[in-house]
Protein backbone atom coordinates (compact mmCIF):
# COMPACT_ATOMS: atom_id res chain seq x y z
CA UNK A 1 0.00 0.00 0.00
CA UNK A 2 1.02 3.62 -0.03
CA UNK A 3 3.73 5.10 -2.22
CA UNK A 4 5.39 1.72 -2.88
CA UNK A 5 2.33 -0.29 -3.89
CA UNK A 6 3.17 -3.55 -5.70
CA UNK A 7 1.72 -4.19 -9.12
CA UNK A 8 0.50 -7.50 -10.46
CA UNK A 9 3.64 -7.51 -12.58
CA UNK A 10 5.79 -7.19 -9.44
CA UNK A 11 4.11 -10.30 -8.04
CA UNK A 12 4.46 -12.20 -11.31
CA UNK A 13 8.16 -11.39 -11.66
CA UNK A 14 8.93 -12.29 -8.04
CA UNK A 15 6.95 -15.55 -8.09
CA UNK A 16 8.61 -16.52 -11.36
CA UNK A 17 12.14 -15.55 -10.28
CA UNK A 18 12.02 -16.96 -6.75
CA UNK A 19 9.57 -19.84 -7.18
CA UNK A 20 8.78 -21.17 -10.63
CA UNK A 21 12.40 -20.85 -11.76
CA UNK A 22 13.35 -23.79 -9.52
CA UNK A 23 11.20 -26.10 -11.63
CA UNK A 24 12.56 -24.57 -14.84
CA UNK A 25 16.16 -25.23 -13.77
CA UNK A 26 15.50 -28.77 -12.49
CA UNK A 27 13.54 -29.67 -15.61
CA UNK A 28 16.23 -28.33 -17.95
CA UNK A 29 19.05 -30.06 -16.09
CA UNK A 30 17.05 -33.30 -16.15
CA UNK A 31 16.29 -33.11 -19.88
CA UNK A 32 19.97 -32.46 -20.59
CA UNK A 33 20.98 -35.40 -18.31
CA UNK A 34 23.20 -33.12 -16.22
CA UNK A 35 22.23 -34.50 -12.80
CA UNK A 36 24.54 -36.84 -10.95
CA UNK A 37 23.05 -40.05 -9.62
CA UNK A 38 22.03 -39.60 -6.86
CA UNK A 39 21.34 -35.87 -6.95
CA UNK A 40 20.09 -33.23 -4.53
CA UNK A 41 18.01 -30.15 -5.16
CA UNK A 42 18.22 -27.70 -2.25
CA UNK A 43 16.36 -24.41 -2.24
CA UNK A 44 15.89 -21.70 0.35
CA UNK A 45 12.59 -20.48 1.72
CA UNK A 46 11.57 -18.31 4.65
CA UNK A 47 9.02 -18.17 7.42
CA UNK A 48 7.35 -15.52 5.28
CA UNK A 49 5.91 -18.31 3.12
CA UNK A 50 3.31 -18.86 5.84
CA UNK A 51 3.56 -15.80 8.07
CA UNK A 52 2.49 -12.46 6.64
CA UNK A 53 4.82 -9.51 7.08
CA UNK A 54 4.37 -5.94 5.99
CA UNK A 55 6.19 -5.21 2.73
CA UNK A 56 6.89 -8.90 2.04
CA UNK A 57 3.79 -10.01 0.10
CA UNK A 58 5.45 -10.75 -3.25
CA UNK A 59 8.31 -12.68 -1.66
CA UNK A 60 5.83 -14.50 0.58
CA UNK A 61 3.86 -15.63 -2.49
CA UNK A 62 7.08 -16.69 -4.21
CA UNK A 63 8.28 -18.72 -1.22
CA UNK A 64 4.91 -20.49 -0.92
CA UNK A 65 5.20 -21.34 -4.63
CA UNK A 66 8.78 -22.53 -4.14
CA UNK A 67 7.73 -24.88 -1.35
CA UNK A 68 4.91 -26.35 -3.45
CA UNK A 69 7.27 -26.89 -6.37
CA UNK A 70 9.83 -28.48 -4.01
CA UNK A 71 7.23 -31.06 -2.97
CA UNK A 72 6.33 -31.75 -6.59
CA UNK A 73 9.97 -32.18 -7.61
CA UNK A 74 10.41 -34.67 -4.76
CA UNK A 75 7.61 -36.81 -6.23
CA UNK A 76 8.18 -36.30 -9.95
CA UNK A 77 11.94 -36.90 -9.95
CA UNK A 78 12.19 -39.60 -7.25
CA UNK A 79 12.47 -42.39 -9.82
CA UNK A 80 15.65 -40.72 -11.10
CA UNK A 81 17.16 -40.72 -7.60
CA UNK A 82 16.79 -36.95 -7.19
CA UNK A 83 15.74 -35.53 -3.83
CA UNK A 84 14.43 -32.03 -3.22
CA UNK A 85 14.25 -30.07 0.02
CA UNK A 86 13.86 -26.44 1.09
CA UNK A 87 15.83 -24.96 3.94
CA UNK A 88 13.97 -22.41 6.02
CA UNK A 89 16.73 -20.52 7.78
CA UNK A 90 16.05 -18.30 10.72
CA UNK A 91 16.73 -14.60 10.49
CA UNK A 92 20.32 -14.25 9.30
CA UNK A 93 22.13 -10.92 9.23
CA UNK A 94 22.98 -10.69 5.52
CA UNK A 95 22.72 -8.06 2.80
CA UNK A 96 19.43 -9.68 1.72
CA UNK A 97 17.96 -9.13 5.18
CA UNK A 98 18.71 -5.42 4.91
CA UNK A 99 16.40 -5.23 1.86
CA UNK A 100 13.38 -6.21 3.96
CA UNK A 101 11.39 -3.28 5.34
CA UNK A 102 11.80 -2.92 9.12
CA UNK A 103 14.60 -5.50 9.18
CA UNK A 104 16.02 -4.11 12.44
CA UNK A 105 12.72 -4.88 14.19
CA UNK A 106 12.75 -8.33 12.57
CA UNK A 107 16.23 -8.97 13.99
CA UNK A 108 15.21 -7.79 17.45
CA UNK A 109 12.06 -9.92 17.45
CA UNK A 110 14.01 -12.95 16.26
CA UNK A 111 16.58 -12.57 19.02
CA UNK A 112 13.73 -12.59 21.56
CA UNK A 113 12.00 -15.59 19.93
CA UNK A 114 15.13 -17.70 19.59
CA UNK A 115 15.79 -19.88 22.65
CA UNK A 116 19.53 -19.44 22.03
CA UNK A 117 19.08 -15.64 21.90
CA UNK A 118 21.13 -15.30 18.75
CA UNK A 119 20.42 -14.98 15.06
CA UNK A 120 21.02 -17.81 12.64
CA UNK A 121 24.56 -17.68 11.24
CA UNK A 122 25.51 -18.43 7.64
CA UNK A 123 27.59 -21.37 8.90
CA UNK A 124 24.44 -22.86 10.49
CA UNK A 125 22.79 -22.88 7.08
CA UNK A 126 25.92 -24.14 5.31
CA UNK A 127 26.12 -27.05 7.75
CA UNK A 128 22.54 -28.03 6.96
CA UNK A 129 23.30 -27.95 3.23
CA UNK A 130 26.34 -30.14 3.90
CA UNK A 131 24.19 -32.67 5.78
CA UNK A 132 21.56 -32.76 3.03
CA UNK A 133 24.26 -33.33 0.43
CA UNK A 134 25.55 -36.46 2.18
CA UNK A 135 24.46 -39.92 1.02
CA UNK A 136 22.89 -40.55 4.43
CA UNK A 137 20.21 -37.95 3.61
CA UNK A 138 18.90 -39.82 0.55
CA UNK A 139 15.59 -40.66 2.24
CA UNK A 140 14.88 -37.01 3.15
CA UNK A 141 12.87 -35.40 0.38
CA UNK A 142 9.97 -33.03 -0.16
CA UNK A 143 10.50 -31.24 3.13
CA UNK A 144 10.88 -27.75 4.46
CA UNK A 145 13.68 -28.09 6.99
CA UNK A 146 13.91 -25.39 9.63
CA UNK A 147 17.44 -24.27 10.40
CA UNK A 148 16.68 -21.61 12.96
CA UNK A 149 17.79 -22.82 16.37
CA UNK A 150 14.16 -23.07 17.48
CA UNK A 151 13.25 -19.52 16.51
CA UNK A 152 9.99 -20.55 14.82
CA UNK A 153 8.73 -22.77 17.63
CA UNK A 154 5.32 -21.78 18.96
PDB file of C-alpha atoms in Angstrom:
ATOM      1  CA  UNK A   1       0.000   0.000   0.000  1.00  0.00           C
ATOM      2  CA  UNK A   2       1.016   3.622  -0.033  1.00  0.00           C
ATOM      3  CA  UNK A   3       3.732   5.096  -2.219  1.00  0.00           C
ATOM      4  CA  UNK A   4       5.388   1.723  -2.884  1.00  0.00           C
ATOM      5  CA  UNK A   5       2.331  -0.295  -3.894  1.00  0.00           C
ATOM      6  CA  UNK A   6       3.167  -3.550  -5.697  1.00  0.00           C
ATOM      7  CA  UNK A   7       1.718  -4.191  -9.119  1.00  0.00           C
ATOM      8  CA  UNK A   8       0.501  -7.501 -10.460  1.00  0.00           C
ATOM      9  CA  UNK A   9       3.644  -7.514 -12.577  1.00  0.00           C
ATOM     10  CA  UNK A  10       5.794  -7.187  -9.443  1.00  0.00           C
ATOM     11  CA  UNK A  11       4.114 -10.299  -8.038  1.00  0.00           C
ATOM     12  CA  UNK A  12       4.464 -12.203 -11.314  1.00  0.00           C
ATOM     13  CA  UNK A  13       8.158 -11.391 -11.661  1.00  0.00           C
ATOM     14  CA  UNK A  14       8.926 -12.286  -8.044  1.00  0.00           C
ATOM     15  CA  UNK A  15       6.953 -15.553  -8.091  1.00  0.00           C
ATOM     16  CA  UNK A  16       8.612 -16.521 -11.363  1.00  0.00           C
ATOM     17  CA  UNK A  17      12.136 -15.550 -10.278  1.00  0.00           C
ATOM     18  CA  UNK A  18      12.020 -16.965  -6.748  1.00  0.00           C
ATOM     19  CA  UNK A  19       9.568 -19.842  -7.183  1.00  0.00           C
ATOM     20  CA  UNK A  20       8.785 -21.166 -10.629  1.00  0.00           C
ATOM     21  CA  UNK A  21      12.405 -20.847 -11.764  1.00  0.00           C
ATOM     22  CA  UNK A  22      13.346 -23.791  -9.518  1.00  0.00           C
ATOM     23  CA  UNK A  23      11.201 -26.105 -11.632  1.00  0.00           C
ATOM     24  CA  UNK A  24      12.555 -24.574 -14.840  1.00  0.00           C
ATOM     25  CA  UNK A  25      16.156 -25.234 -13.767  1.00  0.00           C
ATOM     26  CA  UNK A  26      15.503 -28.766 -12.494  1.00  0.00           C
ATOM     27  CA  UNK A  27      13.542 -29.675 -15.609  1.00  0.00           C
ATOM     28  CA  UNK A  28      16.227 -28.327 -17.951  1.00  0.00           C
ATOM     29  CA  UNK A  29      19.048 -30.063 -16.092  1.00  0.00           C
ATOM     30  CA  UNK A  30      17.053 -33.302 -16.149  1.00  0.00           C
ATOM     31  CA  UNK A  31      16.286 -33.106 -19.877  1.00  0.00           C
ATOM     32  CA  UNK A  32      19.973 -32.455 -20.585  1.00  0.00           C
ATOM     33  CA  UNK A  33      20.979 -35.403 -18.315  1.00  0.00           C
ATOM     34  CA  UNK A  34      23.199 -33.125 -16.217  1.00  0.00           C
ATOM     35  CA  UNK A  35      22.232 -34.499 -12.802  1.00  0.00           C
ATOM     36  CA  UNK A  36      24.538 -36.843 -10.946  1.00  0.00           C
ATOM     37  CA  UNK A  37      23.050 -40.050  -9.617  1.00  0.00           C
ATOM     38  CA  UNK A  38      22.026 -39.600  -6.862  1.00  0.00           C
ATOM     39  CA  UNK A  39      21.338 -35.871  -6.946  1.00  0.00           C
ATOM     40  CA  UNK A  40      20.091 -33.231  -4.530  1.00  0.00           C
ATOM     41  CA  UNK A  41      18.007 -30.153  -5.156  1.00  0.00           C
ATOM     42  CA  UNK A  42      18.224 -27.704  -2.253  1.00  0.00           C
ATOM     43  CA  UNK A  43      16.363 -24.410  -2.238  1.00  0.00           C
ATOM     44  CA  UNK A  44      15.886 -21.700   0.346  1.00  0.00           C
ATOM     45  CA  UNK A  45      12.589 -20.478   1.724  1.00  0.00           C
ATOM     46  CA  UNK A  46      11.575 -18.314   4.654  1.00  0.00           C
ATOM     47  CA  UNK A  47       9.021 -18.173   7.424  1.00  0.00           C
ATOM     48  CA  UNK A  48       7.354 -15.524   5.278  1.00  0.00           C
ATOM     49  CA  UNK A  49       5.908 -18.313   3.118  1.00  0.00           C
ATOM     50  CA  UNK A  50       3.306 -18.865   5.842  1.00  0.00           C
ATOM     51  CA  UNK A  51       3.557 -15.804   8.074  1.00  0.00           C
ATOM     52  CA  UNK A  52       2.487 -12.460   6.645  1.00  0.00           C
ATOM     53  CA  UNK A  53       4.822  -9.512   7.076  1.00  0.00           C
ATOM     54  CA  UNK A  54       4.366  -5.941   5.992  1.00  0.00           C
ATOM     55  CA  UNK A  55       6.188  -5.215   2.726  1.00  0.00           C
ATOM     56  CA  UNK A  56       6.887  -8.903   2.043  1.00  0.00           C
ATOM     57  CA  UNK A  57       3.791 -10.010   0.098  1.00  0.00           C
ATOM     58  CA  UNK A  58       5.446 -10.749  -3.252  1.00  0.00           C
ATOM     59  CA  UNK A  59       8.309 -12.675  -1.655  1.00  0.00           C
ATOM     60  CA  UNK A  60       5.832 -14.501   0.580  1.00  0.00           C
ATOM     61  CA  UNK A  61       3.864 -15.630  -2.491  1.00  0.00           C
ATOM     62  CA  UNK A  62       7.082 -16.689  -4.209  1.00  0.00           C
ATOM     63  CA  UNK A  63       8.282 -18.720  -1.219  1.00  0.00           C
ATOM     64  CA  UNK A  64       4.909 -20.495  -0.921  1.00  0.00           C
ATOM     65  CA  UNK A  65       5.199 -21.337  -4.628  1.00  0.00           C
ATOM     66  CA  UNK A  66       8.778 -22.532  -4.144  1.00  0.00           C
ATOM     67  CA  UNK A  67       7.732 -24.880  -1.346  1.00  0.00           C
ATOM     68  CA  UNK A  68       4.906 -26.352  -3.447  1.00  0.00           C
ATOM     69  CA  UNK A  69       7.272 -26.891  -6.375  1.00  0.00           C
ATOM     70  CA  UNK A  70       9.829 -28.476  -4.012  1.00  0.00           C
ATOM     71  CA  UNK A  71       7.227 -31.064  -2.974  1.00  0.00           C
ATOM     72  CA  UNK A  72       6.329 -31.750  -6.594  1.00  0.00           C
ATOM     73  CA  UNK A  73       9.975 -32.176  -7.611  1.00  0.00           C
ATOM     74  CA  UNK A  74      10.406 -34.671  -4.761  1.00  0.00           C
ATOM     75  CA  UNK A  75       7.613 -36.811  -6.233  1.00  0.00           C
ATOM     76  CA  UNK A  76       8.180 -36.302  -9.948  1.00  0.00           C
ATOM     77  CA  UNK A  77      11.943 -36.904  -9.947  1.00  0.00           C
ATOM     78  CA  UNK A  78      12.186 -39.598  -7.249  1.00  0.00           C
ATOM     79  CA  UNK A  79      12.466 -42.386  -9.825  1.00  0.00           C
ATOM     80  CA  UNK A  80      15.650 -40.720 -11.103  1.00  0.00           C
ATOM     81  CA  UNK A  81      17.164 -40.723  -7.601  1.00  0.00           C
ATOM     82  CA  UNK A  82      16.791 -36.947  -7.187  1.00  0.00           C
ATOM     83  CA  UNK A  83      15.739 -35.531  -3.833  1.00  0.00           C
ATOM     84  CA  UNK A  84      14.427 -32.030  -3.218  1.00  0.00           C
ATOM     85  CA  UNK A  85      14.255 -30.066   0.025  1.00  0.00           C
ATOM     86  CA  UNK A  86      13.856 -26.441   1.089  1.00  0.00           C
ATOM     87  CA  UNK A  87      15.831 -24.965   3.939  1.00  0.00           C
ATOM     88  CA  UNK A  88      13.969 -22.412   6.023  1.00  0.00           C
ATOM     89  CA  UNK A  89      16.734 -20.516   7.780  1.00  0.00           C
ATOM     90  CA  UNK A  90      16.055 -18.302  10.723  1.00  0.00           C
ATOM     91  CA  UNK A  91      16.727 -14.595  10.490  1.00  0.00           C
ATOM     92  CA  UNK A  92      20.319 -14.247   9.302  1.00  0.00           C
ATOM     93  CA  UNK A  93      22.134 -10.919   9.227  1.00  0.00           C
ATOM     94  CA  UNK A  94      22.983 -10.693   5.520  1.00  0.00           C
ATOM     95  CA  UNK A  95      22.719  -8.060   2.797  1.00  0.00           C
ATOM     96  CA  UNK A  96      19.435  -9.680   1.720  1.00  0.00           C
ATOM     97  CA  UNK A  97      17.963  -9.130   5.179  1.00  0.00           C
ATOM     98  CA  UNK A  98      18.707  -5.423   4.914  1.00  0.00           C
ATOM     99  CA  UNK A  99      16.401  -5.229   1.863  1.00  0.00           C
ATOM    100  CA  UNK A 100      13.380  -6.213   3.956  1.00  0.00           C
ATOM    101  CA  UNK A 101      11.392  -3.283   5.343  1.00  0.00           C
ATOM    102  CA  UNK A 102      11.800  -2.920   9.122  1.00  0.00           C
ATOM    103  CA  UNK A 103      14.597  -5.497   9.176  1.00  0.00           C
ATOM    104  CA  UNK A 104      16.022  -4.113  12.441  1.00  0.00           C
ATOM    105  CA  UNK A 105      12.721  -4.880  14.185  1.00  0.00           C
ATOM    106  CA  UNK A 106      12.749  -8.330  12.574  1.00  0.00           C
ATOM    107  CA  UNK A 107      16.234  -8.971  13.990  1.00  0.00           C
ATOM    108  CA  UNK A 108      15.215  -7.789  17.450  1.00  0.00           C
ATOM    109  CA  UNK A 109      12.059  -9.915  17.449  1.00  0.00           C
ATOM    110  CA  UNK A 110      14.008 -12.952  16.264  1.00  0.00           C
ATOM    111  CA  UNK A 111      16.582 -12.572  19.021  1.00  0.00           C
ATOM    112  CA  UNK A 112      13.734 -12.586  21.555  1.00  0.00           C
ATOM    113  CA  UNK A 113      11.997 -15.594  19.935  1.00  0.00           C
ATOM    114  CA  UNK A 114      15.128 -17.698  19.590  1.00  0.00           C
ATOM    115  CA  UNK A 115      15.790 -19.884  22.653  1.00  0.00           C
ATOM    116  CA  UNK A 116      19.535 -19.442  22.028  1.00  0.00           C
ATOM    117  CA  UNK A 117      19.083 -15.637  21.899  1.00  0.00           C
ATOM    118  CA  UNK A 118      21.131 -15.297  18.747  1.00  0.00           C
ATOM    119  CA  UNK A 119      20.419 -14.976  15.063  1.00  0.00           C
ATOM    120  CA  UNK A 120      21.023 -17.815  12.639  1.00  0.00           C
ATOM    121  CA  UNK A 121      24.560 -17.683  11.236  1.00  0.00           C
ATOM    122  CA  UNK A 122      25.512 -18.428   7.640  1.00  0.00           C
ATOM    123  CA  UNK A 123      27.591 -21.372   8.896  1.00  0.00           C
ATOM    124  CA  UNK A 124      24.444 -22.863  10.493  1.00  0.00           C
ATOM    125  CA  UNK A 125      22.790 -22.878   7.082  1.00  0.00           C
ATOM    126  CA  UNK A 126      25.917 -24.142   5.309  1.00  0.00           C
ATOM    127  CA  UNK A 127      26.125 -27.046   7.754  1.00  0.00           C
ATOM    128  CA  UNK A 128      22.537 -28.028   6.961  1.00  0.00           C
ATOM    129  CA  UNK A 129      23.301 -27.950   3.232  1.00  0.00           C
ATOM    130  CA  UNK A 130      26.335 -30.143   3.896  1.00  0.00           C
ATOM    131  CA  UNK A 131      24.192 -32.667   5.783  1.00  0.00           C
ATOM    132  CA  UNK A 132      21.558 -32.760   3.030  1.00  0.00           C
ATOM    133  CA  UNK A 133      24.260 -33.333   0.426  1.00  0.00           C
ATOM    134  CA  UNK A 134      25.550 -36.460   2.178  1.00  0.00           C
ATOM    135  CA  UNK A 135      24.456 -39.922   1.024  1.00  0.00           C
ATOM    136  CA  UNK A 136      22.890 -40.551   4.433  1.00  0.00           C
ATOM    137  CA  UNK A 137      20.215 -37.952   3.612  1.00  0.00           C
ATOM    138  CA  UNK A 138      18.900 -39.820   0.547  1.00  0.00           C
ATOM    139  CA  UNK A 139      15.586 -40.664   2.239  1.00  0.00           C
ATOM    140  CA  UNK A 140      14.884 -37.008   3.150  1.00  0.00           C
ATOM    141  CA  UNK A 141      12.873 -35.404   0.376  1.00  0.00           C
ATOM    142  CA  UNK A 142       9.966 -33.030  -0.162  1.00  0.00           C
ATOM    143  CA  UNK A 143      10.498 -31.244   3.131  1.00  0.00           C
ATOM    144  CA  UNK A 144      10.881 -27.749   4.455  1.00  0.00           C
ATOM    145  CA  UNK A 145      13.680 -28.090   6.993  1.00  0.00           C
ATOM    146  CA  UNK A 146      13.914 -25.386   9.626  1.00  0.00           C
ATOM    147  CA  UNK A 147      17.438 -24.268  10.398  1.00  0.00           C
ATOM    148  CA  UNK A 148      16.677 -21.606  12.959  1.00  0.00           C
ATOM    149  CA  UNK A 149      17.789 -22.821  16.374  1.00  0.00           C
ATOM    150  CA  UNK A 150      14.158 -23.073  17.476  1.00  0.00           C
ATOM    151  CA  UNK A 151      13.249 -19.517  16.509  1.00  0.00           C
ATOM    152  CA  UNK A 152       9.995 -20.553  14.819  1.00  0.00           C
ATOM    153  CA  UNK A 153       8.733 -22.770  17.631  1.00  0.00           C
ATOM    154  CA  UNK A 154       5.323 -21.781  18.955  1.00  0.00           C
TER     155      UNK A 154
END
